Tab-separated table of C-alpha atoms and ligand atoms in Angstrom:
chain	number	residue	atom	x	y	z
A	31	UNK	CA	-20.806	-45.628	54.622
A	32	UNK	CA	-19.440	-48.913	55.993
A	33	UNK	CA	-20.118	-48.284	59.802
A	34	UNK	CA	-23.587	-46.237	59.276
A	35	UNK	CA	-25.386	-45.776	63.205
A	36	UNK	CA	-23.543	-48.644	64.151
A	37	UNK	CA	-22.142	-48.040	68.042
A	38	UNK	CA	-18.089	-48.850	68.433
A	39	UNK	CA	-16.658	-48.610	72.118
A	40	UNK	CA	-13.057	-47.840	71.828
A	41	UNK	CA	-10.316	-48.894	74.131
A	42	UNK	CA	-7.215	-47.260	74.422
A	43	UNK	CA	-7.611	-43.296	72.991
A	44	UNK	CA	-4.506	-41.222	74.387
A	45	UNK	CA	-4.030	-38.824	71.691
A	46	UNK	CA	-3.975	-38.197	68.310
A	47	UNK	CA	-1.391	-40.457	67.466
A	48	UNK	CA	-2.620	-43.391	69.032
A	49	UNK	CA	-3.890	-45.583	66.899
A	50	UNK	CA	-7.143	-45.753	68.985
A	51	UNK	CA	-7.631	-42.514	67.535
A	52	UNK	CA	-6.830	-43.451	63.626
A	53	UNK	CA	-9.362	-46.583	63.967
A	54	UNK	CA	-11.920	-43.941	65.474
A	55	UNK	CA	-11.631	-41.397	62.555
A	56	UNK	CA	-11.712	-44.149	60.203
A	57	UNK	CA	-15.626	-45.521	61.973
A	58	UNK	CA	-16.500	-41.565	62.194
A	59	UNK	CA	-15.864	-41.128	58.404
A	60	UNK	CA	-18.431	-44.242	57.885
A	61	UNK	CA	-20.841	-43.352	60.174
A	62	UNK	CA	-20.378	-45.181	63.163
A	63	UNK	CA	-21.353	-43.793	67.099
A	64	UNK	CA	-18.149	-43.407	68.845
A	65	UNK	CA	-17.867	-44.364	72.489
A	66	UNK	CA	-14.347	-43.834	74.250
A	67	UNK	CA	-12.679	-45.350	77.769
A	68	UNK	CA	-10.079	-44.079	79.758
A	69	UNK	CA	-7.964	-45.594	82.925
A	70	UNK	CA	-7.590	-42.243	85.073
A	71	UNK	CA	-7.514	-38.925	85.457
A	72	UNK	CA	-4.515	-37.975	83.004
A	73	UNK	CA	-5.890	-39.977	80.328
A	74	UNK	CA	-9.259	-38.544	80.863
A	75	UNK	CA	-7.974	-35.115	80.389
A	76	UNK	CA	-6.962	-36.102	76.899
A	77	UNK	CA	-9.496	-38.310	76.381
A	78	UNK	CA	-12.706	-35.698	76.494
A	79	UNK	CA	-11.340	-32.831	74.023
A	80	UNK	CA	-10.344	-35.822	71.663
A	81	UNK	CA	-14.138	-37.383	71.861
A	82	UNK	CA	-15.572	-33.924	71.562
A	83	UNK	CA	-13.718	-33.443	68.595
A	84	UNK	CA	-14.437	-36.857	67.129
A	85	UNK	CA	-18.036	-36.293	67.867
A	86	UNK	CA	-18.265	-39.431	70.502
A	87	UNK	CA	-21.339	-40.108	72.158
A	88	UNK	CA	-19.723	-40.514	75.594
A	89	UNK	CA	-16.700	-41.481	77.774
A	90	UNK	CA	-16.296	-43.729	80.704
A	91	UNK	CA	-13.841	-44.737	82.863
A	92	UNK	CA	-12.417	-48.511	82.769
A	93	UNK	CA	-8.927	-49.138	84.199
A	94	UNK	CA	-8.908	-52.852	82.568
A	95	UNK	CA	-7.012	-54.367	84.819
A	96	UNK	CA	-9.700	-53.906	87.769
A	97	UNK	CA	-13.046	-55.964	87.431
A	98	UNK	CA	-15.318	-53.284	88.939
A	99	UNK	CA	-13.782	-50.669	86.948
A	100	UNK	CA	-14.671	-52.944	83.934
A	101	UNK	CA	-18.596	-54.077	85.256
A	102	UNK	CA	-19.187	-50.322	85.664
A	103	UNK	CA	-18.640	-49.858	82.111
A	104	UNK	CA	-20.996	-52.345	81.475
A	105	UNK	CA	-23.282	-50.878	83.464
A	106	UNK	CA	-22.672	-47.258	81.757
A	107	UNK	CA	-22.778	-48.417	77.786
A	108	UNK	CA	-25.908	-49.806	78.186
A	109	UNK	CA	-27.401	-46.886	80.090
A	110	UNK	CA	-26.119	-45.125	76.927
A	111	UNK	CA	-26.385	-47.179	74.176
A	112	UNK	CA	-28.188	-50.931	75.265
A	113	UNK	CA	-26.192	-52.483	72.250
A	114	UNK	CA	-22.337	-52.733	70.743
A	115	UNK	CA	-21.687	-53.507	67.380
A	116	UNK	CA	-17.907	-53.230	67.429
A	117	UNK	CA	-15.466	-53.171	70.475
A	118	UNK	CA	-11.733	-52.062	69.698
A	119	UNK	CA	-9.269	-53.265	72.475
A	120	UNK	CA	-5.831	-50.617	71.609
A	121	UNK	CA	-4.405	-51.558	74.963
A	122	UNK	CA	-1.373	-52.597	76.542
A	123	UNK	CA	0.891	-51.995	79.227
A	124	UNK	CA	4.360	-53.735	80.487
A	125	UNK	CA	6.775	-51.407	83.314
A	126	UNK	CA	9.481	-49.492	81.694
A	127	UNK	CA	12.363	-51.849	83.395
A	128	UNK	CA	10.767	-54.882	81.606
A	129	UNK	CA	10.968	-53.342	77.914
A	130	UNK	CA	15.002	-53.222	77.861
A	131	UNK	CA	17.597	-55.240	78.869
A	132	UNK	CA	17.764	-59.047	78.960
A	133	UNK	CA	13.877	-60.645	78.925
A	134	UNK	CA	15.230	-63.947	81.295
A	135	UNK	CA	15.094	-60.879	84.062
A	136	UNK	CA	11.722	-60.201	84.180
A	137	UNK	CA	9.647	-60.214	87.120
A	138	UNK	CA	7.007	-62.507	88.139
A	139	UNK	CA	4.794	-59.506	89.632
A	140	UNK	CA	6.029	-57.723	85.479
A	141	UNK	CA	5.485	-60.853	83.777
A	142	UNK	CA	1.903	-60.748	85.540
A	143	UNK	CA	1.135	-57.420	84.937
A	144	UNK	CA	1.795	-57.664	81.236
A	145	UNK	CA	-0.084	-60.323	80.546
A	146	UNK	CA	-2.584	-59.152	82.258
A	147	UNK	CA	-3.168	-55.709	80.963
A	148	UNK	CA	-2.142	-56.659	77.525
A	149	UNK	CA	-3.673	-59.980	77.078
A	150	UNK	CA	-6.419	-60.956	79.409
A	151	UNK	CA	-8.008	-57.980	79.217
A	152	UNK	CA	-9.058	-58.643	75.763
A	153	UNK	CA	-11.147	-61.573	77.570
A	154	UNK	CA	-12.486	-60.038	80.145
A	155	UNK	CA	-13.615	-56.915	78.044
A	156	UNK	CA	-15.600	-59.631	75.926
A	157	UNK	CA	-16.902	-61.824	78.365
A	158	UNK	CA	-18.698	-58.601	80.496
A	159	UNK	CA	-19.933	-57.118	77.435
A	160	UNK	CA	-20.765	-60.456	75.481
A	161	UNK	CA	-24.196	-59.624	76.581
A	162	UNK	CA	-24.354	-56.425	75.074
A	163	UNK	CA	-22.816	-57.408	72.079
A	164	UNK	CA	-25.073	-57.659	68.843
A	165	UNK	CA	-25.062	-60.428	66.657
A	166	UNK	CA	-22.536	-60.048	64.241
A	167	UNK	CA	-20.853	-57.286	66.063
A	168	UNK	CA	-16.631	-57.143	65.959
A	169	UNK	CA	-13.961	-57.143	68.473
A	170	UNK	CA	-10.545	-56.115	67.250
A	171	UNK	CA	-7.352	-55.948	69.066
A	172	UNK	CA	-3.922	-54.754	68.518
A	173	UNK	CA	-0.912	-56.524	68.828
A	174	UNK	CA	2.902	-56.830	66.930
A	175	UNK	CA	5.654	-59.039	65.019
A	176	UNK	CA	7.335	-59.139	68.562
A	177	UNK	CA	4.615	-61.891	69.433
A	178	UNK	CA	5.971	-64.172	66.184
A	179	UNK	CA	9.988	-63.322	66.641
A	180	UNK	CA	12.165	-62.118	69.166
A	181	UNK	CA	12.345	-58.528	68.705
A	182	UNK	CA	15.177	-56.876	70.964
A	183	UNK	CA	14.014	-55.366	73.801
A	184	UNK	CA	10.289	-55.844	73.252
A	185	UNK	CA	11.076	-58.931	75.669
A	186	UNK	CA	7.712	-59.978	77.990
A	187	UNK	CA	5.291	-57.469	75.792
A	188	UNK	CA	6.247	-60.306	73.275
A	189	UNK	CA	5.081	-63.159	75.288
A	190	UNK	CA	2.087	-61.115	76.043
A	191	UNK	CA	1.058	-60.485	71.974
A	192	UNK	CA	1.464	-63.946	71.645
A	193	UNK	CA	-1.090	-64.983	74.649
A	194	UNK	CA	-3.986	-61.926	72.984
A	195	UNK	CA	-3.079	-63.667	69.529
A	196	UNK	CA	-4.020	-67.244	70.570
A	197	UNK	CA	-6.663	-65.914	72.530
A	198	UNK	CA	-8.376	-64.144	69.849
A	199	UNK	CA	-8.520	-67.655	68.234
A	200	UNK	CA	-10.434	-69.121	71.256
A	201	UNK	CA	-12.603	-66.170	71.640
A	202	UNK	CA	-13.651	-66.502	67.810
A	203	UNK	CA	-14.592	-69.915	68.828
A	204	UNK	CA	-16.535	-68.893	72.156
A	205	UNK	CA	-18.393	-66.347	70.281
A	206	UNK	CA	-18.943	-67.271	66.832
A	207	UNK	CA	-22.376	-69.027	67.576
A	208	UNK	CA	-23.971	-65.719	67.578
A	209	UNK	CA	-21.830	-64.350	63.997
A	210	UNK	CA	-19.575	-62.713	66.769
A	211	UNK	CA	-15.867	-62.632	65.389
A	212	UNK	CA	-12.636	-61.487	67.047
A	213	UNK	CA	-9.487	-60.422	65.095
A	214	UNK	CA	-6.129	-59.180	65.776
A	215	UNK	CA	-4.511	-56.343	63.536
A	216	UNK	CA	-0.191	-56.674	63.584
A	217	UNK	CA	0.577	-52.917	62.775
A	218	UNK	CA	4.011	-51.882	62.376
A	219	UNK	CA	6.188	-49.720	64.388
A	220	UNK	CA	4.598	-46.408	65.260
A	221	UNK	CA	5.885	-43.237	67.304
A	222	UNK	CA	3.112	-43.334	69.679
A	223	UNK	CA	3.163	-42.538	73.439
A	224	UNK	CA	3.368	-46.021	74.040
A	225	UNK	CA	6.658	-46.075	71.509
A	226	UNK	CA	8.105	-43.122	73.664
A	227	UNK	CA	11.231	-43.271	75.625
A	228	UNK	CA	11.789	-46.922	73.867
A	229	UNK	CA	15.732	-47.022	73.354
A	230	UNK	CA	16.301	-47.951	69.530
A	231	UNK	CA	12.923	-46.899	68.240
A	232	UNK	CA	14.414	-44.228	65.555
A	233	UNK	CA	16.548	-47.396	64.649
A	234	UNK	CA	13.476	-49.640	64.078
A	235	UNK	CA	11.630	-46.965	62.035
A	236	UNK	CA	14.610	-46.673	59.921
A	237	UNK	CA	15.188	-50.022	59.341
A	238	UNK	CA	11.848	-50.575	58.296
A	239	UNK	CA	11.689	-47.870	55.773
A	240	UNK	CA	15.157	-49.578	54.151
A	241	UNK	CA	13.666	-52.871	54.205
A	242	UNK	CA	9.957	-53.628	53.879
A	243	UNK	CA	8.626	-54.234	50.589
A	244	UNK	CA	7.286	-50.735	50.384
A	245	UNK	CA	9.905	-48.507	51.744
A	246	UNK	CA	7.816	-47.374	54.336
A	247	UNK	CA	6.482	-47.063	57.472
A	248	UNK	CA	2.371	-47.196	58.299
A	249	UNK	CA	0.511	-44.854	59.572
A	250	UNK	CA	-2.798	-45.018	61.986
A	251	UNK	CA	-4.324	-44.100	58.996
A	252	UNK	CA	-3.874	-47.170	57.661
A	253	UNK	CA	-4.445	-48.983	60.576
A	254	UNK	CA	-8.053	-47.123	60.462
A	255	UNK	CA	-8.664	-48.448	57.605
A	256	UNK	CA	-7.779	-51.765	58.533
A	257	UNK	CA	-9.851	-51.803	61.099
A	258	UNK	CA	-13.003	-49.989	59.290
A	259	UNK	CA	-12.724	-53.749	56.778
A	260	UNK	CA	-12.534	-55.687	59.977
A	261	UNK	CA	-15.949	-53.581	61.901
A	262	UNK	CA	-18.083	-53.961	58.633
A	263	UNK	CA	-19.555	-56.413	56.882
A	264	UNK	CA	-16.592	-56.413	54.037
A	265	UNK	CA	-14.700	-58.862	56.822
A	266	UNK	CA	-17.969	-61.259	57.508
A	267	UNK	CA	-16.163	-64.558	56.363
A	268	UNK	CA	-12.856	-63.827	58.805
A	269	UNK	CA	-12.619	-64.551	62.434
A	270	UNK	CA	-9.492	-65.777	64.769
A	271	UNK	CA	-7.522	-64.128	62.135
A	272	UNK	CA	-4.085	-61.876	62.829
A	273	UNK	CA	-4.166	-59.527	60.177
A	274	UNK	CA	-0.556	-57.639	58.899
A	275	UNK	CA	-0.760	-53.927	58.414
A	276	UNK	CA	3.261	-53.367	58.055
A	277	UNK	CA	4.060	-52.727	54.760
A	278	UNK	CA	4.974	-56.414	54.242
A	279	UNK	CA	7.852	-56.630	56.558
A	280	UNK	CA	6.643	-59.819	58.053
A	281	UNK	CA	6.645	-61.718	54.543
A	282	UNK	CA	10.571	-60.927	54.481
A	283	UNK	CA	12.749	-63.492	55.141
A	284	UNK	CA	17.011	-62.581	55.630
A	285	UNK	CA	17.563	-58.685	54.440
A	286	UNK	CA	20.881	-57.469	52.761
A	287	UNK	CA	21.666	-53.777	52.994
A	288	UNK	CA	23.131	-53.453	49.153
A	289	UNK	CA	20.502	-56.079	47.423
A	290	UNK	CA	19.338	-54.659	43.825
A	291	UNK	CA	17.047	-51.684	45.080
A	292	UNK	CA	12.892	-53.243	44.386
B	1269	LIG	P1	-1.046	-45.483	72.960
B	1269	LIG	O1	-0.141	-45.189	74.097
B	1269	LIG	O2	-1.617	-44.337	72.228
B	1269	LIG	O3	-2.219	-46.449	73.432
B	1269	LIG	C1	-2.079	-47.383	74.486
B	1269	LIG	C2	-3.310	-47.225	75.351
B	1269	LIG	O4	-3.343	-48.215	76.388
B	1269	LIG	C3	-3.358	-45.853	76.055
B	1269	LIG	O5	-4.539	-45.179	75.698
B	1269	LIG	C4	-3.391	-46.214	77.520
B	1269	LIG	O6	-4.204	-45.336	78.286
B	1269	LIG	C5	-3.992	-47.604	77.467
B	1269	LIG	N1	-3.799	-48.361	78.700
B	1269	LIG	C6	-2.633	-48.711	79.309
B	1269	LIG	N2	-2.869	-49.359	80.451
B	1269	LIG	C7	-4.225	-49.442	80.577
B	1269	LIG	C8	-5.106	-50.011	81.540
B	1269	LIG	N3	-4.639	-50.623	82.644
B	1269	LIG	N4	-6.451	-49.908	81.338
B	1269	LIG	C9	-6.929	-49.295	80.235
B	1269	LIG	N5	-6.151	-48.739	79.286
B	1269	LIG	C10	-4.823	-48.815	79.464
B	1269	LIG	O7	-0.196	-46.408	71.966
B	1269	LIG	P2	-0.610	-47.267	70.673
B	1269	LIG	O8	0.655	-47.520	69.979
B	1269	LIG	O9	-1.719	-46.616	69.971
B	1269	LIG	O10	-1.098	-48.650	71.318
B	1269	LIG	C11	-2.349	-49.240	71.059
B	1269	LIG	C12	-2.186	-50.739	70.820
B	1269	LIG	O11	-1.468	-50.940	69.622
B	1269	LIG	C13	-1.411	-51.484	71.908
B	1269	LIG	O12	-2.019	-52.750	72.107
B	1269	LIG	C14	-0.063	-51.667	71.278
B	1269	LIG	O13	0.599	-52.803	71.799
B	1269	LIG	C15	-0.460	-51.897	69.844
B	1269	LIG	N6	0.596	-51.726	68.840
B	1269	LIG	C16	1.383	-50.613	68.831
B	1269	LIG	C17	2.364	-50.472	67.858
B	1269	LIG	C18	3.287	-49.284	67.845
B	1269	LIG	O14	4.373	-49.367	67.281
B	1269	LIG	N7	2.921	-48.166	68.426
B	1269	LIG	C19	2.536	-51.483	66.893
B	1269	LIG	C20	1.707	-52.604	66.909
B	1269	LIG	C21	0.734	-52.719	67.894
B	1270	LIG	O1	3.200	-52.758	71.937
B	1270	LIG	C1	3.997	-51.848	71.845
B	1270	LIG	C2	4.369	-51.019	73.062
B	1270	LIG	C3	3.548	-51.326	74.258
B	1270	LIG	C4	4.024	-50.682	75.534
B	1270	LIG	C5	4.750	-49.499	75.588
B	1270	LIG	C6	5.130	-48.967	76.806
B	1270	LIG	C7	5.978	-47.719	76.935
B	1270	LIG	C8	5.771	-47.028	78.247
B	1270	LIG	C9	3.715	-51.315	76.705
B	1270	LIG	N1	4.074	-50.816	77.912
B	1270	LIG	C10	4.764	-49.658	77.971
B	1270	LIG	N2	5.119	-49.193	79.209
B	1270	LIG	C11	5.645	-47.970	79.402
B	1270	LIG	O2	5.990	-47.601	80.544
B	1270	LIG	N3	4.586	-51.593	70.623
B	1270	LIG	C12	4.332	-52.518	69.537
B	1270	LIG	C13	5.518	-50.476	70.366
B	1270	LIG	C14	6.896	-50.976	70.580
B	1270	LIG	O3	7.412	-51.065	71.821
B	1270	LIG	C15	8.671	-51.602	71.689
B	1270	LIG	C16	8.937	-51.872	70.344
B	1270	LIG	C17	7.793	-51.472	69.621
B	1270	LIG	C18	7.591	-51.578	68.162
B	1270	LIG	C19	9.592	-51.910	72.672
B	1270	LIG	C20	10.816	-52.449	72.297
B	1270	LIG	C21	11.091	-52.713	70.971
B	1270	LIG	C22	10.161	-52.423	69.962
C-alpha cells in the first residue's frame, strides 16, 4: 500500500484507455482517494460511471483553459477533501488541422490554444491549488518524445511538451520549499481517444514494436505504475525530472530494419 488514504485529484479521465484512467487504477490498488475532473458535458457522461467504478470520492467540473472553471474546483476539493496529496495533470489539446500537415502553418490563435491547454495549464492547476497542496504532495504530468525531436505531424503539440517539460523544472523550483515536487512522465505511443483519427498512428505503433529495445509497445498499465513510484514516497529524492516510460525507444540512436535481431 504505497498511496494508503492519501487524496489524488486526477486530470484528464475520458475512458478506460486513457491513461488518466491506468494512473487511477494504479493509486486505487494502493489505497489512495480518487477525485476526477471533467471539461463538459460529454466528458462528464463518461467521466461518472468510470469514477463510480473506480470508487472516486467525487467529480467536478474544470475546463482548464477557463480560470473560473479552475477556482471553482478549488473551491469544490476543499469542500470535499481540505487537502491534496497528489495532482495528475493527463491533459492536452491542439485542433485537428494543427496535428497534420506542415507545422510552419500553424495558427497564432492554434499555436495559443495549444500551449495553453497543454502547457500552462499545468501552472495554473498548481498555483490555485498550491494552497491545498500538502507538504510533500506530487504533481505529475504527461507529455511525449515529440517535445525532444521532431516527430511528423505531432508539429505545435511538440512545441507545447517542450514548454510543460521546462515548466515542470521551474515549478519543482517554486514549490520545493514545502517537499512539493513536480515531474513529467514521457509515455510512448498509445491508441487513446486523443491518438484517434491521427493519420500514421498504426505506422508509429508498428514501428515501435520493430524497434525499441523491448519489442513493444506500453501500456497505461505501465504508465500506472509509473506514476504510483512518482505519488509515493519511493520517488522522494526526484523532482523537475522527465521520466521515460517507452520501452527504451528514446535511448536509440539511428535504427536499421535487418540489424542482428536483440
Ligand atoms: P485522452 O484523450 O484519454 O486524455 C486527454 C484528456 O484531456 C481528456 O480526458 C480530455 O477531456 C482532456 N482535455 C482536453 N482538453 C481539455 C480542457 N480544455 N480542459 C480539461 N481537460 C481537457 O488521451 P491520453 O492519451 O490519455 O492523454 C493524456 C495525456 O497523455 C496527454 O497530456 C497526452 O499528451 C499525454 N500522452 C499521450 C500519449 C499517447 O500516445 N496517447 C503519449 C504520451 C503522452
Ligand atoms: O499528446 C498526444 C496527443 C494529444 C492530442 C490529440 C488530439 C487528437 C484530437 C492533442 N490534441 C488533439 N486534438 C484533437 O482534435 N500524443 C502523444 C498522442 C500522439 O498524437 C500524435 C502522435 C502521438 C504519439 C500526433 C501526431 C503524431 C504522433
Amino acid at each position: 500500500m504505497l498511496l494508503k488514504d492519501k487524496k489524488a485529484l486526477i486530470f484528464g479521465l475520458a475512458n478506460n484507455r486513457s491513461i488518466a484512467y491506468g494512473i487511477a487504477a494504479a493509486y486505487k490498488e494502493h489505497g489512495a482517494r480518487l477525485a476526477f475532473s471533467w471539461p463538459g458535458e460529454a466528458i462528464r457522461k463518461r467521466v461518472l460511471p468510470l469514477s463510480e467504478e473506480l470508487g472516486g470520492d467525487f467529480t467536478f467540473p474544470c475546463d482548464v483553459s477557463s480560470d473560473e472553471q479552475i477556482a471553482a474546483a478549488v473551491e469544490t476539493v476543499q469542500k470535499h477533501w481540505g487537502k491534496v496529496d497528489v495532482l495528475v495533470h493527463a491533459v492536452a489539446f491542439a485542433d485537428k488541422e494543427d496535428l497534420g500537415g506542415r507545422f510552419i502553418d500553424t495558427t497564432r490563435a492554434g499555436y495559443a490554444k495549444a500551449l495553453d491547454i497543454s502547457a500552462f495549464s499545468l501552472g495554473a492547476l498548481c498555483k490555485a491549488f498550491e494552497g491545498l497542496l500538502n507538504d510533500h504532495a506530487s504533481v505529475i504530468t504527461l507529455t511525449y518524445y515529440g517535445a525532444d525531436k521532431w516527430i511528423a505531424n505531432y508539429n505545435v503539440m511538440g512545441v507545447a511538451k517542450a514548454a510543460l517539460q521546462a515548466g515542470v523544472r521551474y515549478l519543482a523550483y517554486d514549490l520545493g520549499g514545502r517537499g512539493i515536487r513536480v515531474n513529467a512522465l514521457s509515455a510512448g505511443p498509445l491508441k487513446t481517444l486523443a491518438a484517434s483519427g491521427i493519420s500514421g498512428f498504426s505506422h508509429l505503433l508498428k514501428h515501435i514494436e520493430r524497434y525499441t529495445p523491448l519489442n513493444k509497445n506500453i501500456t497505461i498499465e505501465e504508465v500506472g505504475n509509473a506514476a504510483l513510484f512518482l505519488a509515493s514516497d519511493l520517488s522522494s529524492g526526484m523532482t523537475g525530472e522527465v521520466m521515460f516510460v517507452d520501452a527504451g525507444y528514446n535511448t536509440s540512436g539511428i535504427q536499421i530494419p535487418d540489424a542482428a535481431p536483440n
